[in-house]
Tab-separated table of C-alpha atoms and ligand atoms in Angstrom:
chain	number	residue	atom	x	y	z
A	189	MET	CA	-48.408	5.809	-6.370
A	190	LYS	CA	-47.565	3.701	-3.647
A	191	LYS	CA	-47.434	0.884	-6.556
A	192	ILE	CA	-45.220	2.811	-8.134
A	193	PHE	CA	-43.129	3.828	-5.233
A	194	ALA	CA	-43.028	0.054	-4.057
A	195	LEU	CA	-41.722	-1.153	-7.571
A	196	LEU	CA	-39.047	1.724	-7.573
A	197	LEU	CA	-37.800	0.230	-4.371
A	198	PHE	CA	-37.768	-2.907	-5.438
A	199	ILE	CA	-35.912	-2.405	-9.343
A	200	ALA	CA	-33.650	-0.291	-6.709
A	201	ALA	CA	-33.022	-3.400	-4.368
A	202	ARG	CA	-32.155	-5.309	-7.127
A	203	GLY	CA	-29.766	-3.255	-8.820
A	204	PHE	CA	-28.089	-2.186	-5.379
A	205	SER	CA	-24.554	-3.393	-5.406
A	206	ALA	CA	-22.457	-2.513	-2.501
A	207	THR	CA	-18.747	-1.784	-3.366
A	208	VAL	CA	-16.499	-3.484	-1.415
A	209	ASP	CA	-12.448	-3.778	-1.253
A	210	ILE	CA	-12.317	-7.257	-2.066
A	211	VAL	CA	-14.564	-9.855	-3.836
A	212	ILE	CA	-13.676	-13.460	-4.297
A	213	LYS	CA	-15.973	-15.327	-6.103
A	214	ASN	CA	-16.954	-18.778	-8.081
A	215	GLY	CA	-14.676	-20.792	-5.269
A	216	THR	CA	-15.310	-23.728	-3.358
A	217	VAL	CA	-15.799	-21.986	-0.183
A	218	LEU	CA	-14.396	-24.263	2.929
A	219	THR	CA	-16.037	-21.804	5.885
A	220	MET	CA	-14.659	-24.234	8.898
A	221	ALA	CA	-17.956	-23.323	10.632
A	222	GLY	CA	-20.621	-25.220	8.573
A	223	PRO	CA	-21.005	-27.312	5.378
A	224	ASN	CA	-18.664	-25.870	2.305
A	225	ILE	CA	-20.292	-23.871	-0.481
A	226	ALA	CA	-19.761	-24.497	-4.020
A	227	ASN	CA	-19.888	-21.688	-6.575
A	228	GLY	CA	-19.491	-19.314	-3.397
A	229	GLY	CA	-17.494	-16.245	-2.239
A	230	VAL	CA	-16.337	-14.037	-0.001
A	231	ALA	CA	-16.727	-10.389	0.383
A	232	ILE	CA	-13.872	-8.256	2.747
A	233	ASP	CA	-14.291	-4.539	3.344
A	234	GLN	CA	-12.358	-2.506	5.866
A	235	GLY	CA	-10.273	-5.991	6.661
A	236	ALA	CA	-13.439	-7.811	8.139
A	237	ILE	CA	-15.361	-10.313	6.132
A	238	VAL	CA	-18.942	-8.588	5.056
A	239	ALA	CA	-20.624	-11.681	3.187
A	240	VAL	CA	-20.076	-15.212	2.619
A	241	GLY	CA	-21.373	-17.553	0.404
A	242	ASP	CA	-23.807	-15.208	-2.151
A	243	VAL	CA	-21.759	-12.317	-3.146
A	244	SER	CA	-23.797	-11.432	-6.303
A	245	GLY	CA	-24.713	-8.286	-4.312
A	246	TYR	CA	-21.118	-6.739	-3.934
A	247	LYS	CA	-18.972	-5.091	-6.033
A	248	GLY	CA	-15.147	-5.413	-5.403
A	249	ARG	CA	-12.711	-2.576	-6.123
A	250	THR	CA	-10.683	-5.796	-6.564
A	251	THR	CA	-12.269	-8.843	-7.910
A	252	ILE	CA	-10.711	-12.317	-7.504
A	253	ASP	CA	-11.705	-15.204	-9.602
A	254	ALA	CA	-11.474	-18.687	-7.752
A	255	THR	CA	-13.341	-20.652	-10.506
A	256	GLY	CA	-11.883	-24.138	-9.778
A	257	ASP	CA	-9.939	-23.130	-6.514
A	258	ALA	CA	-10.812	-23.848	-2.739
A	259	VAL	CA	-10.969	-20.725	-0.557
A	260	LEU	CA	-10.633	-21.076	3.397
A	261	PRO	CA	-9.324	-19.668	6.440
A	262	GLY	CA	-5.484	-18.974	6.213
A	263	PHE	CA	-3.614	-21.640	8.287
A	264	VAL	CA	-2.794	-20.954	11.772
A	265	ASN	CA	0.919	-21.994	12.812
A	266	THR	CA	0.490	-22.627	16.831
A	267	HIS	CA	4.446	-23.449	17.262
A	268	THR	CA	7.810	-22.451	15.194
A	269	HIS	CA	11.329	-20.802	15.315
A	270	VAL	CA	11.157	-18.580	12.451
A	271	ALA	CA	14.191	-16.759	12.371
A	272	MET	CA	15.969	-20.091	12.585
A	273	VAL	CA	15.007	-20.456	8.735
A	274	LEU	CA	18.831	-19.557	8.439
A	275	PHE	CA	20.044	-22.233	10.181
A	276	ARG	CA	18.018	-24.513	7.710
A	277	GLY	CA	19.731	-27.813	7.103
A	278	ILE	CA	22.236	-27.093	9.568
A	279	ALA	CA	23.137	-30.469	10.677
A	280	ASP	CA	20.105	-32.866	10.271
A	281	ASP	CA	20.096	-36.244	11.119
A	282	ARG	CA	21.864	-36.318	14.238
A	283	GLU	CA	21.725	-36.793	18.095
A	284	LEU	CA	19.737	-33.811	19.547
A	285	MET	CA	22.801	-33.382	22.281
A	286	ASP	CA	25.281	-33.563	19.258
A	287	TRP	CA	23.012	-31.144	17.097
A	288	LEU	CA	22.364	-28.965	20.362
A	289	GLN	CA	25.699	-28.780	21.387
A	290	HIS	CA	27.966	-28.575	18.508
A	291	PHE	CA	26.052	-26.264	15.978
A	292	ILE	CA	22.805	-24.770	17.421
A	293	PHE	CA	23.788	-23.163	20.659
A	294	PRO	CA	27.477	-21.975	18.921
A	295	ALA	CA	25.854	-20.644	15.842
A	296	GLU	CA	23.284	-19.278	17.755
A	297	ALA	CA	25.970	-17.403	20.253
A	298	LYS	CA	28.034	-16.432	17.496
A	299	ASN	CA	25.595	-15.437	15.107
A	300	VAL	CA	22.035	-14.368	16.527
A	301	THR	CA	21.695	-10.521	16.400
A	302	ALA	CA	18.447	-8.457	15.694
A	303	ASP	CA	19.964	-8.045	12.511
A	304	PHE	CA	19.823	-11.872	12.185
A	305	VAL	CA	16.714	-12.350	13.425
A	306	THR	CA	15.043	-9.392	11.544
A	307	SER	CA	16.604	-11.358	7.866
A	308	GLY	CA	15.278	-14.496	9.032
A	309	MET	CA	12.179	-13.407	10.101
A	310	ARG	CA	11.777	-11.707	6.297
A	311	LEU	CA	12.705	-14.963	4.919
A	312	GLY	CA	10.750	-16.679	6.832
A	313	ALA	CA	7.294	-14.487	6.376
A	314	ALA	CA	8.190	-15.051	2.436
A	315	GLU	CA	8.127	-18.619	2.967
A	316	MET	CA	4.709	-18.509	5.291
A	317	ILE	CA	2.938	-16.438	2.873
A	318	GLN	CA	4.026	-18.693	0.132
A	319	SER	CA	2.212	-21.661	2.076
A	320	GLY	CA	-0.978	-20.022	2.839
A	321	THR	CA	0.069	-19.369	6.820
A	322	THR	CA	-1.559	-16.012	7.959
A	323	THR	CA	-1.295	-16.177	12.041
A	324	PHE	CA	2.322	-17.865	13.318
A	325	THR	CA	3.504	-18.217	16.797
A	326	ASP	CA	6.781	-18.045	17.666
A	327	MET	CA	9.245	-18.467	20.587
A	328	TYR	CA	12.621	-16.812	19.830
A	329	TYR	CA	14.891	-13.907	21.059
A	330	PHE	CA	14.776	-10.178	19.632
A	331	GLU	CA	11.201	-10.942	19.390
A	332	ASP	CA	10.803	-7.286	19.166
A	333	GLN	CA	12.443	-7.372	15.669
A	334	VAL	CA	10.099	-10.709	14.853
A	335	ALA	CA	6.997	-8.264	15.233
A	336	GLU	CA	8.103	-5.126	13.354
A	337	GLU	CA	8.991	-7.791	10.633
A	338	ALA	CA	5.530	-9.590	10.893
A	339	LYS	CA	3.595	-6.213	10.746
A	340	ARG	CA	5.905	-5.391	7.386
A	341	ALA	CA	4.891	-8.683	6.068
A	342	GLY	CA	1.267	-7.910	6.970
A	343	LEU	CA	1.127	-11.431	8.975
A	344	ARG	CA	-0.199	-11.848	12.252
A	345	GLY	CA	1.559	-12.942	14.783
A	346	VAL	CA	1.377	-14.659	18.693
A	347	VAL	CA	5.417	-13.842	19.408
A	348	GLY	CA	6.799	-14.997	22.390
A	349	GLU	CA	9.837	-13.734	23.641
A	350	THR	CA	11.888	-16.795	25.269
A	351	LEU	CA	12.876	-17.099	29.085
A	352	ILE	CA	15.663	-19.545	29.631
A	353	ASP	CA	18.158	-20.186	32.654
A	354	PHE	CA	21.227	-19.313	30.615
A	355	PRO	CA	22.106	-16.616	28.885
A	356	ALA	CA	20.678	-15.854	25.508
A	357	PRO	CA	21.525	-13.866	22.705
A	358	ASP	CA	19.585	-10.961	23.331
A	359	ASN	CA	19.179	-11.098	27.200
A	360	LYS	CA	21.798	-12.460	29.422
A	361	THR	CA	20.697	-12.810	32.861
A	362	TRP	CA	17.028	-13.548	34.088
A	363	ASP	CA	16.086	-10.069	34.924
A	364	GLY	CA	17.401	-8.582	31.861
A	365	ALA	CA	14.977	-10.704	30.242
A	366	VAL	CA	12.281	-9.869	32.136
A	367	SER	CA	12.905	-6.203	31.728
A	368	TYR	CA	13.118	-6.955	28.266
A	369	ILE	CA	9.518	-8.676	28.236
A	370	ARG	CA	7.970	-5.983	30.424
A	371	THR	CA	8.502	-3.446	27.644
A	372	PHE	CA	8.086	-5.224	24.746
A	373	VAL	CA	4.952	-6.410	25.755
A	374	LYS	CA	3.762	-2.724	26.816
A	375	LYS	CA	5.008	-1.742	23.140
A	376	TRP	CA	2.903	-4.419	21.275
A	377	GLN	CA	-0.310	-4.876	23.300
A	378	GLY	CA	-3.132	-3.716	21.760
A	379	ASP	CA	-2.457	-3.874	18.191
A	380	PRO	CA	-4.484	-5.534	15.862
A	381	MET	CA	-1.841	-7.768	14.474
A	382	ILE	CA	0.798	-8.870	17.507
A	383	THR	CA	-0.094	-10.692	20.382
A	384	PRO	CA	2.889	-10.618	22.611
A	385	ALA	CA	3.458	-13.299	24.528
A	386	LEU	CA	6.012	-14.702	27.125
A	387	ALA	CA	8.339	-18.180	26.231
A	388	PRO	CA	9.842	-19.773	28.904
A	389	HIS	CA	11.409	-22.637	27.216
A	390	SER	CA	10.560	-26.044	29.076
A	391	PRO	CA	9.876	-27.320	32.517
A	392	TYR	CA	13.563	-28.390	32.182
A	393	LEU	CA	15.607	-25.424	30.967
A	394	VAL	CA	13.744	-23.133	33.295
A	395	SER	CA	13.834	-23.766	37.237
A	396	ARG	CA	10.456	-23.981	39.661
A	397	GLU	CA	11.656	-20.443	40.629
A	398	HIS	CA	11.276	-18.935	37.659
A	399	LEU	CA	8.387	-20.816	36.066
A	400	GLN	CA	6.410	-19.133	38.869
A	401	ALA	CA	7.571	-16.304	38.238
A	402	THR	CA	6.928	-15.906	34.811
A	403	ARG	CA	2.900	-17.130	35.671
A	404	LYS	CA	2.906	-14.317	38.123
A	405	LEU	CA	3.963	-11.682	35.056
A	406	ALA	CA	1.964	-13.386	32.622
A	407	ASP	CA	-1.003	-12.569	35.322
A	408	GLU	CA	-0.188	-9.323	35.926
A	409	LEU	CA	0.998	-8.568	32.192
A	410	HIS	CA	-2.236	-10.141	30.643
A	411	ALA	CA	0.057	-11.808	27.863
A	412	PRO	CA	-0.146	-15.840	27.206
A	413	ILE	CA	2.331	-17.780	27.747
A	414	LEU	CA	4.108	-20.412	25.396
A	415	ILE	CA	6.211	-22.925	26.602
A	416	HIS	CA	7.271	-26.706	25.214
A	417	VAL	CA	5.715	-29.327	27.043
A	418	SER	CA	6.349	-33.326	27.131
A	419	GLU	CA	8.014	-33.357	24.303
A	420	THR	CA	10.331	-36.549	24.497
A	421	ARG	CA	11.172	-39.276	26.900
A	422	ALA	CA	14.470	-37.894	27.979
A	423	GLU	CA	12.476	-34.392	29.269
A	424	LEU	CA	10.124	-37.009	31.188
A	425	GLN	CA	13.213	-38.385	33.072
A	426	GLN	CA	14.597	-34.959	33.871
A	427	VAL	CA	11.679	-33.398	35.230
A	428	ALA	CA	11.007	-36.596	37.274
A	429	GLU	CA	14.386	-36.499	39.007
A	430	LYS	CA	14.143	-33.166	39.749
A	431	GLN	CA	10.399	-32.816	40.860
A	432	SER	CA	9.620	-36.156	42.974
A	433	GLY	CA	8.691	-38.454	40.411
A	434	LEU	CA	6.154	-36.404	38.723
A	435	LEU	CA	5.184	-35.913	34.717
A	436	PRO	CA	6.035	-32.485	33.193
A	437	GLY	CA	2.186	-31.808	33.025
A	438	LEU	CA	0.992	-32.535	36.743
A	439	TYR	CA	4.826	-30.728	37.591
A	440	LEU	CA	3.799	-27.641	36.168
A	441	ASP	CA	0.057	-27.953	37.484
A	442	SER	CA	1.816	-28.634	41.056
A	443	ILE	CA	3.176	-25.261	41.044
A	444	GLY	CA	0.128	-23.187	39.476
A	445	PHE	CA	1.742	-22.631	36.184
A	446	LEU	CA	-1.343	-24.137	34.041
A	447	GLY	CA	-3.936	-22.478	32.664
A	448	HIS	CA	-6.231	-21.212	29.473
A	449	ASP	CA	-3.262	-18.477	28.627
A	450	VAL	CA	-0.694	-21.279	28.232
A	451	VAL	CA	-0.467	-22.971	24.651
A	452	ALA	CA	1.830	-26.319	25.280
A	453	ALA	CA	3.919	-27.123	22.122
A	454	HIS	CA	4.350	-30.799	21.328
A	455	GLY	CA	2.554	-32.765	24.635
A	456	VAL	CA	3.858	-36.247	22.688
A	457	TRP	CA	3.986	-38.122	26.273
A	458	LEU	CA	1.062	-36.727	27.709
A	459	SER	CA	-0.799	-39.187	30.122
A	460	PRO	CA	-4.801	-39.713	30.482
A	461	GLU	CA	-4.293	-37.603	34.079
A	462	GLU	CA	-2.224	-34.386	32.355
A	463	ILE	CA	-4.968	-34.762	29.270
A	464	ARG	CA	-7.645	-34.541	31.786
A	465	LEU	CA	-5.848	-31.806	33.405
A	466	PHE	CA	-4.963	-29.717	30.104
A	467	ALA	CA	-8.756	-29.988	29.039
A	468	GLN	CA	-9.793	-29.074	32.819
A	469	LYS	CA	-7.720	-25.879	32.876
A	470	GLY	CA	-8.109	-25.126	29.055
A	471	VAL	CA	-4.242	-25.783	28.113
A	472	GLY	CA	-3.907	-25.601	24.442
A	473	VAL	CA	-1.805	-27.861	23.014
A	474	ALA	CA	0.252	-27.135	19.830
A	475	HIS	CA	0.949	-30.825	18.130
A	476	CYS	CA	4.142	-30.640	15.365
A	477	PRO	CA	4.054	-34.098	13.908
A	478	GLU	CA	7.134	-33.605	11.177
A	479	SER	CA	9.140	-32.078	14.308
A	480	ASN	CA	8.617	-35.194	16.499
A	481	MET	CA	9.110	-37.602	13.809
A	482	MET	CA	12.381	-36.217	12.637
A	483	LEU	CA	13.929	-36.067	16.002
A	484	ALA	CA	12.112	-39.325	16.928
A	485	SER	CA	10.201	-37.610	19.838
A	486	GLY	CA	7.328	-39.689	19.532
A	487	MET	CA	3.563	-40.045	18.332
A	488	ALA	CA	1.270	-37.467	20.553
A	489	PRO	CA	-1.806	-38.587	21.313
A	490	VAL	CA	-3.893	-36.362	19.458
A	491	ALA	CA	-6.590	-38.236	18.730
A	492	ASP	CA	-7.106	-38.711	22.682
A	493	MET	CA	-6.745	-35.109	23.011
A	494	LEU	CA	-9.335	-34.220	21.107
A	495	ARG	CA	-11.748	-36.547	22.386
A	496	GLY	CA	-10.672	-35.668	25.969
A	497	GLY	CA	-11.429	-31.862	24.756
A	498	ILE	CA	-8.369	-30.160	24.367
A	499	ASN	CA	-7.999	-27.999	21.863
A	500	VAL	CA	-5.165	-28.724	19.619
A	501	GLY	CA	-3.485	-26.786	16.695
A	502	LEU	CA	-0.906	-27.563	14.492
A	503	GLY	CA	2.455	-26.306	14.315
A	504	THR	CA	5.565	-26.293	12.356
A	505	ASP	CA	7.832	-26.318	15.037
A	506	GLY	CA	11.552	-24.626	14.344
A	507	PRO	CA	12.923	-24.942	10.538
A	508	ALA	CA	16.498	-25.903	11.428
A	509	GLY	CA	16.865	-29.824	12.055
A	510	SER	CA	13.574	-30.104	13.040
A	511	ASN	CA	11.065	-29.864	10.029
A	512	ASN	CA	12.700	-28.720	8.023
A	513	ASN	CA	10.406	-25.948	6.525
A	514	LEU	CA	6.889	-23.566	7.812
A	515	ASP	CA	4.686	-25.167	5.257
A	516	MET	CA	1.177	-26.305	6.867
A	517	VAL	CA	-0.183	-27.574	4.141
A	518	GLU	CA	2.442	-30.630	4.303
A	519	GLU	CA	2.005	-30.427	8.270
A	520	MET	CA	-1.848	-31.544	8.050
A	521	ALA	CA	-0.612	-34.080	5.790
A	522	SER	CA	1.714	-35.468	8.294
A	523	ALA	CA	-0.388	-35.147	11.156
A	524	ALA	CA	-3.628	-37.229	9.496
A	525	ARG	CA	-1.000	-39.803	8.600
A	526	LEU	CA	0.967	-39.982	11.659
A	527	GLN	CA	-2.131	-40.224	13.696
A	528	LYS	CA	-3.372	-43.208	11.459
A	529	ILE	CA	-0.034	-45.644	12.268
A	530	LYS	CA	-0.193	-44.489	15.824
A	531	MET	CA	-3.741	-45.748	16.263
A	532	MET	CA	-3.484	-48.265	13.408
A	533	ASP	CA	-6.762	-47.014	12.196
A	534	PRO	CA	-6.833	-45.166	9.111
A	535	THR	CA	-9.857	-43.369	10.605
A	536	ALA	CA	-7.814	-41.464	13.726
A	537	LEU	CA	-7.559	-38.285	11.729
A	538	SER	CA	-9.347	-37.464	8.922
A	539	ALA	CA	-8.584	-34.727	6.272
A	540	ARG	CA	-11.512	-32.317	7.758
A	541	LYS	CA	-10.005	-32.818	11.329
A	542	VAL	CA	-6.957	-31.826	10.644
A	543	LEU	CA	-8.121	-28.615	8.305
A	544	GLU	CA	-10.181	-27.579	11.473
A	545	MET	CA	-6.768	-28.108	13.543
A	546	ALA	CA	-4.784	-26.285	11.136
A	547	THR	CA	-7.572	-23.207	11.351
A	548	ILE	CA	-10.276	-23.065	13.760
A	549	GLY	CA	-8.885	-25.446	16.035
A	550	GLY	CA	-5.075	-23.310	15.968
A	551	ALA	CA	-7.387	-19.779	16.515
A	552	ARG	CA	-8.927	-21.650	19.671
A	553	VAL	CA	-5.821	-22.934	21.086
A	554	LEU	CA	-4.214	-18.852	20.749
A	555	SER	CA	-7.438	-17.639	21.914
A	556	LEU	CA	-7.770	-15.550	18.785
A	557	ASP	CA	-10.990	-17.389	17.578
A	558	LYS	CA	-13.155	-14.590	17.820
A	559	LYS	CA	-10.955	-13.213	15.400
A	560	ILE	CA	-9.986	-15.675	12.991
A	561	GLY	CA	-9.847	-19.326	11.972
A	562	THR	CA	-13.447	-19.627	10.186
A	563	LEU	CA	-15.175	-17.446	6.963
A	564	GLU	CA	-17.804	-15.649	8.456
A	565	VAL	CA	-19.326	-12.644	8.947
A	566	GLY	CA	-17.684	-9.828	11.001
A	567	LYS	CA	-14.619	-12.016	11.602
A	568	ARG	CA	-11.171	-10.565	10.331
A	569	ALA	CA	-10.452	-11.425	6.392
A	570	ASP	CA	-7.606	-14.102	7.057
A	571	ILE	CA	-8.268	-16.083	3.920
A	572	VAL	CA	-6.301	-18.459	1.134
A	573	ILE	CA	-6.913	-19.570	-1.806
A	574	ILE	CA	-5.817	-23.068	-3.169
A	575	ASN	CA	-5.453	-24.156	-6.692
A	576	LEU	CA	-7.317	-27.228	-7.058
A	577	GLN	CA	-6.529	-27.466	-10.801
A	578	GLN	CA	-2.995	-28.460	-11.047
A	579	ALA	CA	-2.125	-32.400	-12.371
A	580	LYS	CA	-1.991	-33.537	-8.660
A	581	THR	CA	-5.002	-32.070	-7.469
A	582	GLN	CA	-7.269	-33.401	-9.899
A	583	PRO	CA	-9.674	-34.669	-10.061
A	584	VAL	CA	-11.602	-33.516	-7.148
A	585	TYR	CA	-13.913	-35.931	-5.052
A	586	ALA	CA	-13.512	-34.456	-1.681
A	587	VAL	CA	-12.216	-31.082	-1.020
A	588	GLU	CA	-11.003	-31.341	2.114
A	589	SER	CA	-8.785	-34.567	0.799
A	590	SER	CA	-7.434	-32.865	-2.172
A	591	ILE	CA	-5.970	-30.329	0.003
A	592	VAL	CA	-4.690	-32.170	2.503
A	593	TYR	CA	-3.440	-35.412	0.828
A	594	ALA	CA	-2.718	-33.968	-2.729
A	595	ALA	CA	-1.927	-30.584	-2.764
A	596	SER	CA	1.135	-28.708	-0.914
A	597	GLY	CA	2.146	-25.308	0.597
A	598	SER	CA	2.898	-24.144	-3.404
A	599	SER	CA	-0.710	-24.986	-4.315
A	600	VAL	CA	-1.439	-21.833	-2.509
A	601	LEU	CA	-2.261	-19.199	-5.055
A	602	THR	CA	-3.358	-16.047	-2.717
A	603	THR	CA	-3.009	-15.365	0.494
A	604	ILE	CA	-4.856	-12.279	2.376
A	605	CYS	CA	-4.588	-11.341	6.213
A	606	ASP	CA	-6.571	-8.824	7.981
A	607	GLY	CA	-8.035	-7.869	4.400
A	608	LYS	CA	-4.611	-6.986	3.094
A	609	ILE	CA	-3.286	-9.139	-0.193
A	610	LEU	CA	0.096	-10.655	0.716
A	611	MET	CA	0.339	-12.571	-2.125
A	612	ARG	CA	-1.803	-12.991	-5.193
A	613	ASP	CA	-1.398	-16.203	-7.798
A	614	ARG	CA	2.002	-16.732	-6.500
A	615	LYS	CA	3.325	-13.084	-6.805
A	616	VAL	CA	4.264	-12.023	-3.336
A	617	LEU	CA	3.517	-8.513	-2.283
A	618	THR	CA	4.864	-7.590	0.753
A	619	VAL	CA	7.980	-9.087	0.679
A	620	ASP	CA	10.794	-8.294	-1.579
A	621	VAL	CA	11.853	-12.411	-1.926
A	622	PRO	CA	14.786	-12.305	-4.020
A	623	ALA	CA	16.605	-9.561	-1.407
A	624	ALA	CA	15.414	-12.056	1.508
A	625	ILE	CA	17.060	-15.027	-0.115
A	626	ALA	CA	20.319	-12.996	-1.380
A	627	LYS	CA	20.526	-12.303	2.167
A	628	ALA	CA	20.054	-15.727	3.585
A	629	LYS	CA	22.923	-17.172	1.551
A	630	GLN	CA	25.346	-14.195	2.573
A	631	LEU	CA	24.356	-15.135	6.337
A	632	ARG	CA	24.674	-18.844	5.683
A	633	ASP	CA	28.345	-18.348	4.855
A	634	GLN	CA	29.126	-15.825	7.914
A	635	VAL	CA	27.245	-19.413	9.589
A	636	GLU	CA	29.551	-21.707	8.268
A	637	LYS	CA	32.626	-20.122	8.849
A	638	SER	CA	31.591	-19.165	12.879
A	639	LEU	CA	31.487	-23.161	13.294
A	640	GLN	CA	33.868	-25.467	15.165
A	641	TYR	CA	32.757	-28.700	13.170
A	642	HIS	CA	31.274	-28.118	9.738
A	643	PRO	CA	28.109	-29.655	7.828
A	644	GLY	CA	29.028	-32.729	6.476
A	645	SER	CA	31.808	-33.301	8.705
B	202	ZN	ZN1	9.973	-25.802	19.551
């Protein structure tokens, strides 16, 4: 009798398959937490990863066959200004001051409204989903609209409302911006997809007093801080002139601003002393190689930062005049290639390393690494599937190389965020892409009319 019971149990166990929301199978799985898994899969239920590798015991309500494809964590963009997609190409190949004073500032003053930001975010969300980004980090105006639109598109966002020492499109005064932030943070804090943040522009466009006030506010609200730091040599000069010769990172430390909740974008000109300081204080860096090249800002010491123990992620920066897209696959290729040329060493930054930076590295920068960044049981299911069966990605010897150096954002087939399919087989499911594009074209004409100078003149 006992034997028969054991046999029945054995049969039951063998035949048992748990039904879950999604099963991805037959792919090359890059968990980014250990070795890659050939011919493996991921099982997803209620937004979380429930199995990685062998998923034969799971039956999906939706099944995705990833034969010949790579399955990996969704990309984490650690620095951008998404709504600026609507200014994409407005005035490229110009000096920074010409670009800012004749195009960006007037264009923003005359056009940036809550509706404009909604339209920009909608177009940008489509672009991010199409190129495999599942988490983005934004610094702009009307961030309440950015958060609303991100939720609608199903994206995860660290969403930072800008604080700057001149009248902004949404808040004309410092006090206005602070009160906006209080309401904004209270509204979004605790949301599973949105982390509200404070985004003082930079150590040269925000005064010492206001930077200190921002630090206090961040401590009080328990919200992270996003800021541009050490981007250009001009910034070093401006900060040094006003702050007794200090470098931007040292200056920020001297006023008690730095902490593990700070995400510093760029860090192009960080000194060895600042690298040690950032590592010690847990300041994360968002490396934006394409922006740094496009604006001729310089080459960030990424290899030194990583060796020094800083958490470094990748960012596209804004899509107007400094990139001009939100494609993280392209950003990875640029990061690897730029560091090789900076160090004159082809081993300086490998495909595997930039893939880490674009996933778990970025998650660490944003303090979201317990939740996302790798494919591990218990983490939220932020996953992309990349087509490696294209002419440009075949044959495959090393999957990381194929993704970073041969594929592109448009090789992303399927994008899943928090267990929700946002794009399947290149079809975006959460954004009306043709409508977003039509709106962008209409706004482009409005922006051009509003300019005193015209693109091409
Ligand atoms: Zn930026």
